[in-house]
Amino acid sequence: MESGDSPLLAFAAELRRLRQKCGNPTYRELAARAHYSIATLSGAAAGHRLPTLAVTLAYVAACDGDTAEWERTWYEVSQSLDSGTGTGDDVAGAESEAPYVGLAAFQADDADRFFGRERLVEELAERLSGRRFLTVVGASGSGKSSLLRAGLLPRLRAGNGERGGVAVVFTPGPHPLEECAIQLSALWPEGSLPDLSADLSAGPEGLHRTVRRVLAARGASDDAEVVLVVDQFEEVFTQGVGPGEATAFVAALAAATRAPNSRCRVVIGVRADFYAHCTRHAELVDAMRDGQVVVGPMDLDDLRRAVVQPAVRAGLTVEGSLLATLIAHAHGQAGVLPLLSHALRETWRRRRGNALTLEAFRATGGIEGALARTAESFHDKLSPAQRGTARQIFPRLAALGDGTEDTRRRIPLSELDHEEADTRAVLEAAVRARLVSLDRDRLEITHEALIRCWPRLRDWLTEDRDTLRLHRQLTDATHAWESVHRDPGALYRGTRLTTARDLTGLTSRERAFLDASLAAESAEAGRLRRRARRTRHLMGLLVVLLVTAVTAALFAFRTEAEMARQRNAAVSRQAAAEAVSLRHTRPALAAQLSLAAHRLLPARDTRDAVLSTMAVQLSGHSQAVSSLAFRPDGRVLATGSFDYSVRLWDVADPLRPAALATVAGHPDTVTAVAFSPDGRLLATGGRDRKVRLWDAHDPRHPALVKTLTGHEDIVFSLAFAPDGRTLASGSYDHTVRLWNVTAPASAAPLSVLRAHTLNVKPVAFSPDGGLLASGSDDRTIRLWDVRDPRRPAVRAVLTGHRDFVDAVAFSPDGGLLASGSDDRTIRLWDLRDPRHPVTRNVLTGSADVVSALSFSSDGRLLASGSYDRTARVWDLADTRRPRLRSVLTGHLGAVNALVFRPGKHPGGHWIATGSADHTTQIWQTDTAASMRLACERADPVITAREWSRYFPRLTYRPPCPGRDGA
């Protein structure tokens, strides 16, 4: 830059020089390369004002410049123009001055900027004054940790400290009793940590005695107390805590609060989706009774305070339009607070002067986009090698859910190769971006919201969960091996070694463990055999490469027409994939892209893209959709969810669904819904172990009729008999129960079916009502004769699946039973002789658990849902040779539930799917009907410029007749 120019003018001059070095292309040519208008690009080089970073980088890339160098220059100019207060979209201020904490929870030191929960803090303090054990329950992201640390803890210390009492907060970690001992030893310097640990482990009364000794040593008054705040109590279930230690920890907390001379109060904060785990401990259930505070979404006033007051204390203002937008996004959302805080922090970094503006907020990407953008920005700045390291580190920081959402996992720094340069660089960058936090030698994700909102991390966690679980087991085994001084007896052998030997991304510790296992397992002959096998693999690879090279050479001599056909096929498939990703943001463009791609290449994958693009989305649940049921007339759809509710939808016109009612009667996750054959009764079941019957003759005002109790664990599935007189329920208590629902108000149990040895998952009646099928985690399907439901008997046991059975469905004629499993297969069973069923076919293709199955009303189609986020439609016109007809894509999470709409309707068969991405989708299976619908939505028409972007070098031809574009 020339010394006499202002930074802005010098910056513009350098842009013009770059264009000259590139051959001085016209701005029309630059616009075609950069995808920005001529006016925008010419204005960037005029020097009147600083262009945005995105425009600058597009201009530089179009002129073949160094974008990394120009990005640094842009930041320098931006800061010099605005003195570091944030004049551009991406200029950061001093992080230490930020009034918002971002993803991290508020700590006690942040109490002066913690707003919006004042009333809840008062309620907690008042409830705690009258009880010795208090449970704080809330969804992930509802602000429980901040409430306890920045709200309750300072209040307790202020009121209790004068008497010599003390309040401490800690998280359980993998050894909760040890962590509790560490906290108490900090309050009693004379006490020995090993002695304290031994006292707490000696029995339930150990914590009670230790608390009294601590208070005596501190010279506290007689009414002083120790308040233990156990944050993230769900770690007792997710951090690998042994069953014995978990039980001992719970018993110690309960005993310390119920002793007659107790000097201890306990507050635990637990995520709502782990509430059912707490109920498995009888002492914890007793302690929690009548002492629970639920942390829900903030109301409007509280949200305003949470947004505005930290800014006011920092001498900043919040633009009115920004405040309105934030409240509209966050109001009523239980898990949005960390995302809101992060978006506000990113907005503060892009502030203009002392004002937080809507423009800056939009530049962050919005509530969820800000977090995803921060994470992607962190990832983009890494080198290729560091990105591979990040790919190995971040999945380690998540505990994979089993029936619950994935949660964060705290790991010791020693689990990683933290001395390696790439690992250190990745961790330092992640800490600076506030994606992870490092406390002493412990590392964890700053907040679980990162798992939900960073698509790249979600993809890492869902690509191959079985491999992740194997890797996690290897990590634990390595720790155990080192804890016994590398005793050979702790090494892997046999099947475990075989399954673990191909794992990649291992740390040096894990590789040392695996190498030692291999050395102990194999003799020299074994090593020679492996070398020969590797040689054969290499020779096979060389043969494949040779064949590939020869094939490539042959293809090089093909005609120009053949090359054009291949090019068009690649273009059409790419356009079809783009269409599915654009269907929510630009539906008209997505519809035309899918239609044009299919007409260019009429193949199954482009046909699937048309069906997927035309899917209709039902949004409203705030957690995963777990179950679905159509009313028998197909006009009403019920959806059950992890958010404790059931929603009823008017789907008389599936293309225009409308919400009818929300049924909120369960205190926990709803796992099953079912309509009676006459459609007047709705049955729901869930994690609270109960079945509820609802009068649904008026779907806008369903009313609770009866609550059925008896199950001792989660009710996983429900099914009505065809005559509507009997209801079957499958449960994790290993049983199926049959209920007489002839008179719903006086419904009563008929019988309990006990034969399965593990969780019962799906249940289904045959069309004639004589058989009941039940699937189980014991890998079997049992057929029950239920013609007399008071005396059911096992007719047959179906074996063949190699893992849990998750779904069963009868064909409309009753001659076929389909079953889906964790082993990723679908089995079709011939039931023409119910006493001797045989496997007719095994359908494969799903990349994860087959979670749901449903037959069409005519029995010609079978639909399957999978945790691989797809639904598949199988053609059973010839049951001896089933064929895959369609693969429906578009869900961002696992498909948990799936059902065909009953009966025949215009537009062919319809399918509803429910997913972990919180949505329900309704799909057509008729391609012609979907193509007609695509043309109805083709407004505005695809432009010539858009066409050239997605179909380069192909003649502009809008796909819908009678329409033309600009």
JSON list of N, CA and C in Angstrom, two decimals, residues 511-548:
[
{"chain": "A", "resi": 511, "resn": "ARG", "atom": "N", "xyz": [-2.85, -47.32, 20.73]},
{"chain": "A", "resi": 511, "resn": "ARG", "atom": "CA", "xyz": [-2.10, -48.14, 19.78]},
{"chain": "A", "resi": 511, "resn": "ARG", "atom": "C", "xyz": [-1.14, -49.07, 20.53]},
{"chain": "A", "resi": 512, "resn": "ALA", "atom": "N", "xyz": [-0.53, -48.57, 21.61]},
{"chain": "A", "resi": 512, "resn": "ALA", "atom": "CA", "xyz": [0.35, -49.42, 22.40]},
{"chain": "A", "resi": 512, "resn": "ALA", "atom": "C", "xyz": [-0.43, -50.59, 23.00]},
{"chain": "A", "resi": 513, "resn": "PHE", "atom": "N", "xyz": [-1.63, -50.31, 23.49]},
{"chain": "A", "resi": 513, "resn": "PHE", "atom": "CA", "xyz": [-2.47, -51.37, 24.04]},
{"chain": "A", "resi": 513, "resn": "PHE", "atom": "C", "xyz": [-2.82, -52.40, 22.97]},
{"chain": "A", "resi": 514, "resn": "LEU", "atom": "N", "xyz": [-3.23, -51.91, 21.80]},
{"chain": "A", "resi": 514, "resn": "LEU", "atom": "CA", "xyz": [-3.63, -52.83, 20.73]},
{"chain": "A", "resi": 514, "resn": "LEU", "atom": "C", "xyz": [-2.44, -53.62, 20.22]},
{"chain": "A", "resi": 515, "resn": "ASP", "atom": "N", "xyz": [-1.28, -52.95, 20.10]},
{"chain": "A", "resi": 515, "resn": "ASP", "atom": "CA", "xyz": [-0.08, -53.65, 19.65]},
{"chain": "A", "resi": 515, "resn": "ASP", "atom": "C", "xyz": [0.32, -54.73, 20.64]},
{"chain": "A", "resi": 516, "resn": "ALA", "atom": "N", "xyz": [0.22, -54.40, 21.92]},
{"chain": "A", "resi": 516, "resn": "ALA", "atom": "CA", "xyz": [0.55, -55.41, 22.94]},
{"chain": "A", "resi": 516, "resn": "ALA", "atom": "C", "xyz": [-0.42, -56.59, 22.86]},
{"chain": "A", "resi": 517, "resn": "SER", "atom": "N", "xyz": [-1.69, -56.30, 22.60]},
{"chain": "A", "resi": 517, "resn": "SER", "atom": "CA", "xyz": [-2.68, -57.37, 22.47]},
{"chain": "A", "resi": 517, "resn": "SER", "atom": "C", "xyz": [-2.36, -58.26, 21.27]},
{"chain": "A", "resi": 518, "resn": "LEU", "atom": "N", "xyz": [-2.00, -57.62, 20.18]},
{"chain": "A", "resi": 518, "resn": "LEU", "atom": "CA", "xyz": [-1.66, -58.39, 18.98]},
{"chain": "A", "resi": 518, "resn": "LEU", "atom": "C", "xyz": [-0.42, -59.25, 19.20]},
{"chain": "A", "resi": 519, "resn": "ALA", "atom": "N", "xyz": [0.57, -58.66, 19.90]},
{"chain": "A", "resi": 519, "resn": "ALA", "atom": "CA", "xyz": [1.79, -59.41, 20.14]},
{"chain": "A", "resi": 519, "resn": "ALA", "atom": "C", "xyz": [1.53, -60.62, 21.02]},
{"chain": "A", "resi": 520, "resn": "ALA", "atom": "N", "xyz": [0.68, -60.44, 22.04]},
{"chain": "A", "resi": 520, "resn": "ALA", "atom": "CA", "xyz": [0.37, -61.55, 22.94]},
{"chain": "A", "resi": 520, "resn": "ALA", "atom": "C", "xyz": [-0.47, -62.61, 22.24]},
{"chain": "A", "resi": 521, "resn": "GLU", "atom": "N", "xyz": [-1.28, -62.20, 21.27]},
{"chain": "A", "resi": 521, "resn": "GLU", "atom": "CA", "xyz": [-2.19, -63.11, 20.58]},
{"chain": "A", "resi": 521, "resn": "GLU", "atom": "C", "xyz": [-1.50, -63.92, 19.49]},
{"chain": "A", "resi": 522, "resn": "SER", "atom": "N", "xyz": [-0.51, -63.31, 18.88]},
{"chain": "A", "resi": 522, "resn": "SER", "atom": "CA", "xyz": [0.04, -63.92, 17.66]},
{"chain": "A", "resi": 522, "resn": "SER", "atom": "C", "xyz": [1.47, -64.41, 17.87]},
{"chain": "A", "resi": 523, "resn": "ALA", "atom": "N", "xyz": [1.75, -65.57, 17.35]},
{"chain": "A", "resi": 523, "resn": "ALA", "atom": "CA", "xyz": [3.12, -66.09, 17.29]},
{"chain": "A", "resi": 523, "resn": "ALA", "atom": "C", "xyz": [3.73, -65.71, 15.94]},
{"chain": "A", "resi": 524, "resn": "GLU", "atom": "N", "xyz": [4.95, -66.14, 15.71]},
{"chain": "A", "resi": 524, "resn": "GLU", "atom": "CA", "xyz": [5.62, -65.77, 14.47]},
{"chain": "A", "resi": 524, "resn": "GLU", "atom": "C", "xyz": [4.86, -66.28, 13.25]},
{"chain": "A", "resi": 525, "resn": "ALA", "atom": "N", "xyz": [4.30, -67.48, 13.36]},
{"chain": "A", "resi": 525, "resn": "ALA", "atom": "CA", "xyz": [3.55, -68.02, 12.23]},
{"chain": "A", "resi": 525, "resn": "ALA", "atom": "C", "xyz": [2.35, -67.15, 11.91]},
{"chain": "A", "resi": 526, "resn": "GLY", "atom": "N", "xyz": [1.71, -66.66, 12.96]},
{"chain": "A", "resi": 526, "resn": "GLY", "atom": "CA", "xyz": [0.57, -65.78, 12.74]},
{"chain": "A", "resi": 526, "resn": "GLY", "atom": "C", "xyz": [0.99, -64.51, 12.04]},
{"chain": "A", "resi": 527, "resn": "ARG", "atom": "N", "xyz": [2.17, -63.95, 12.44]},
{"chain": "A", "resi": 527, "resn": "ARG", "atom": "CA", "xyz": [2.64, -62.74, 11.79]},
{"chain": "A", "resi": 527, "resn": "ARG", "atom": "C", "xyz": [2.95, -62.99, 10.33]},
{"chain": "A", "resi": 528, "resn": "LEU", "atom": "N", "xyz": [3.52, -64.18, 10.01]},
{"chain": "A", "resi": 528, "resn": "LEU", "atom": "CA", "xyz": [3.79, -64.51, 8.61]},
{"chain": "A", "resi": 528, "resn": "LEU", "atom": "C", "xyz": [2.50, -64.63, 7.81]},
{"chain": "A", "resi": 529, "resn": "ARG", "atom": "N", "xyz": [1.49, -65.26, 8.44]},
{"chain": "A", "resi": 529, "resn": "ARG", "atom": "CA", "xyz": [0.20, -65.39, 7.73]},
{"chain": "A", "resi": 529, "resn": "ARG", "atom": "C", "xyz": [-0.40, -64.03, 7.45]},
{"chain": "A", "resi": 530, "resn": "ARG", "atom": "N", "xyz": [-0.30, -63.12, 8.44]},
{"chain": "A", "resi": 530, "resn": "ARG", "atom": "CA", "xyz": [-0.84, -61.78, 8.22]},
{"chain": "A", "resi": 530, "resn": "ARG", "atom": "C", "xyz": [-0.08, -61.06, 7.12]},
{"chain": "A", "resi": 531, "resn": "ARG", "atom": "N", "xyz": [1.29, -61.27, 7.08]},
{"chain": "A", "resi": 531, "resn": "ARG", "atom": "CA", "xyz": [2.07, -60.63, 6.03]},
{"chain": "A", "resi": 531, "resn": "ARG", "atom": "C", "xyz": [1.65, -61.16, 4.66]},
{"chain": "A", "resi": 532, "resn": "ALA", "atom": "N", "xyz": [1.44, -62.48, 4.58]},
{"chain": "A", "resi": 532, "resn": "ALA", "atom": "CA", "xyz": [1.00, -63.05, 3.31]},
{"chain": "A", "resi": 532, "resn": "ALA", "atom": "C", "xyz": [-0.38, -62.52, 2.93]},
{"chain": "A", "resi": 533, "resn": "ARG", "atom": "N", "xyz": [-1.27, -62.39, 3.93]},
{"chain": "A", "resi": 533, "resn": "ARG", "atom": "CA", "xyz": [-2.60, -61.87, 3.65]},
{"chain": "A", "resi": 533, "resn": "ARG", "atom": "C", "xyz": [-2.53, -60.42, 3.17]},
{"chain": "A", "resi": 534, "resn": "ARG", "atom": "N", "xyz": [-1.65, -59.63, 3.82]},
{"chain": "A", "resi": 534, "resn": "ARG", "atom": "CA", "xyz": [-1.49, -58.24, 3.35]},
{"chain": "A", "resi": 534, "resn": "ARG", "atom": "C", "xyz": [-0.95, -58.20, 1.92]},
{"chain": "A", "resi": 535, "resn": "THR", "atom": "N", "xyz": [-0.01, -59.16, 1.62]},
{"chain": "A", "resi": 535, "resn": "THR", "atom": "CA", "xyz": [0.53, -59.21, 0.26]},
{"chain": "A", "resi": 535, "resn": "THR", "atom": "C", "xyz": [-0.57, -59.52, -0.75]},
{"chain": "A", "resi": 536, "resn": "ARG", "atom": "N", "xyz": [-1.44, -60.49, -0.38]},
{"chain": "A", "resi": 536, "resn": "ARG", "atom": "CA", "xyz": [-2.55, -60.82, -1.28]},
{"chain": "A", "resi": 536, "resn": "ARG", "atom": "C", "xyz": [-3.48, -59.63, -1.46]},
{"chain": "A", "resi": 537, "resn": "HIS", "atom": "N", "xyz": [-3.73, -58.92, -0.36]},
{"chain": "A", "resi": 537, "resn": "HIS", "atom": "CA", "xyz": [-4.59, -57.73, -0.48]},
{"chain": "A", "resi": 537, "resn": "HIS", "atom": "C", "xyz": [-3.96, -56.70, -1.41]},
{"chain": "A", "resi": 538, "resn": "LEU", "atom": "N", "xyz": [-2.61, -56.54, -1.26]},
{"chain": "A", "resi": 538, "resn": "LEU", "atom": "CA", "xyz": [-1.92, -55.57, -2.11]},
{"chain": "A", "resi": 538, "resn": "LEU", "atom": "C", "xyz": [-1.99, -56.00, -3.56]},
{"chain": "A", "resi": 539, "resn": "MET", "atom": "N", "xyz": [-1.78, -57.31, -3.80]},
{"chain": "A", "resi": 539, "resn": "MET", "atom": "CA", "xyz": [-1.87, -57.80, -5.18]},
{"chain": "A", "resi": 539, "resn": "MET", "atom": "C", "xyz": [-3.28, -57.59, -5.74]},
{"chain": "A", "resi": 540, "resn": "GLY", "atom": "N", "xyz": [-4.28, -57.86, -4.88]},
{"chain": "A", "resi": 540, "resn": "GLY", "atom": "CA", "xyz": [-5.66, -57.61, -5.32]},
{"chain": "A", "resi": 540, "resn": "GLY", "atom": "C", "xyz": [-5.90, -56.16, -5.67]},
{"chain": "A", "resi": 541, "resn": "LEU", "atom": "N", "xyz": [-5.31, -55.27, -4.82]},
{"chain": "A", "resi": 541, "resn": "LEU", "atom": "CA", "xyz": [-5.46, -53.84, -5.08]},
{"chain": "A", "resi": 541, "resn": "LEU", "atom": "C", "xyz": [-4.78, -53.47, -6.38]},
{"chain": "A", "resi": 542, "resn": "LEU", "atom": "N", "xyz": [-3.58, -54.05, -6.61]},
{"chain": "A", "resi": 542, "resn": "LEU", "atom": "CA", "xyz": [-2.87, -53.75, -7.86]},
{"chain": "A", "resi": 542, "resn": "LEU", "atom": "C", "xyz": [-3.67, -54.24, -9.07]},
{"chain": "A", "resi": 543, "resn": "VAL", "atom": "N", "xyz": [-4.30, -55.42, -8.92]},
{"chain": "A", "resi": 543, "resn": "VAL", "atom": "CA", "xyz": [-5.13, -55.92, -10.02]},
{"chain": "A", "resi": 543, "resn": "VAL", "atom": "C", "xyz": [-6.30, -54.97, -10.27]},
{"chain": "A", "resi": 544, "resn": "VAL", "atom": "N", "xyz": [-6.93, -54.53, -9.15]},
{"chain": "A", "resi": 544, "resn": "VAL", "atom": "CA", "xyz": [-8.05, -53.59, -9.30]},
{"chain": "A", "resi": 544, "resn": "VAL", "atom": "C", "xyz": [-7.59, -52.32, -9.98]},
{"chain": "A", "resi": 545, "resn": "LEU", "atom": "N", "xyz": [-6.40, -51.81, -9.54]},
{"chain": "A", "resi": 545, "resn": "LEU", "atom": "CA", "xyz": [-5.87, -50.59, -10.14]},
{"chain": "A", "resi": 545, "resn": "LEU", "atom": "C", "xyz": [-5.55, -50.80, -11.61]},
{"chain": "A", "resi": 546, "resn": "LEU", "atom": "N", "xyz": [-5.02, -51.99, -11.95]},
{"chain": "A", "resi": 546, "resn": "LEU", "atom": "CA", "xyz": [-4.70, -52.27, -13.34]},
{"chain": "A", "resi": 546, "resn": "LEU", "atom": "C", "xyz": [-5.97, -52.32, -14.18]},
{"chain": "A", "resi": 547, "resn": "VAL", "atom": "N", "xyz": [-6.98, -53.03, -13.64]},
{"chain": "A", "resi": 547, "resn": "VAL", "atom": "CA", "xyz": [-8.25, -53.10, -14.37]},
{"chain": "A", "resi": 547, "resn": "VAL", "atom": "C", "xyz": [-8.86, -51.71, -14.54]},
{"chain": "A", "resi": 548, "resn": "THR", "atom": "N", "xyz": [-8.75, -50.91, -13.44]},
{"chain": "A", "resi": 548, "resn": "THR", "atom": "CA", "xyz": [-9.29, -49.55, -13.51]},
{"chain": "A", "resi": 548, "resn": "THR", "atom": "C", "xyz": [-8.56, -48.74, -14.56]}
]
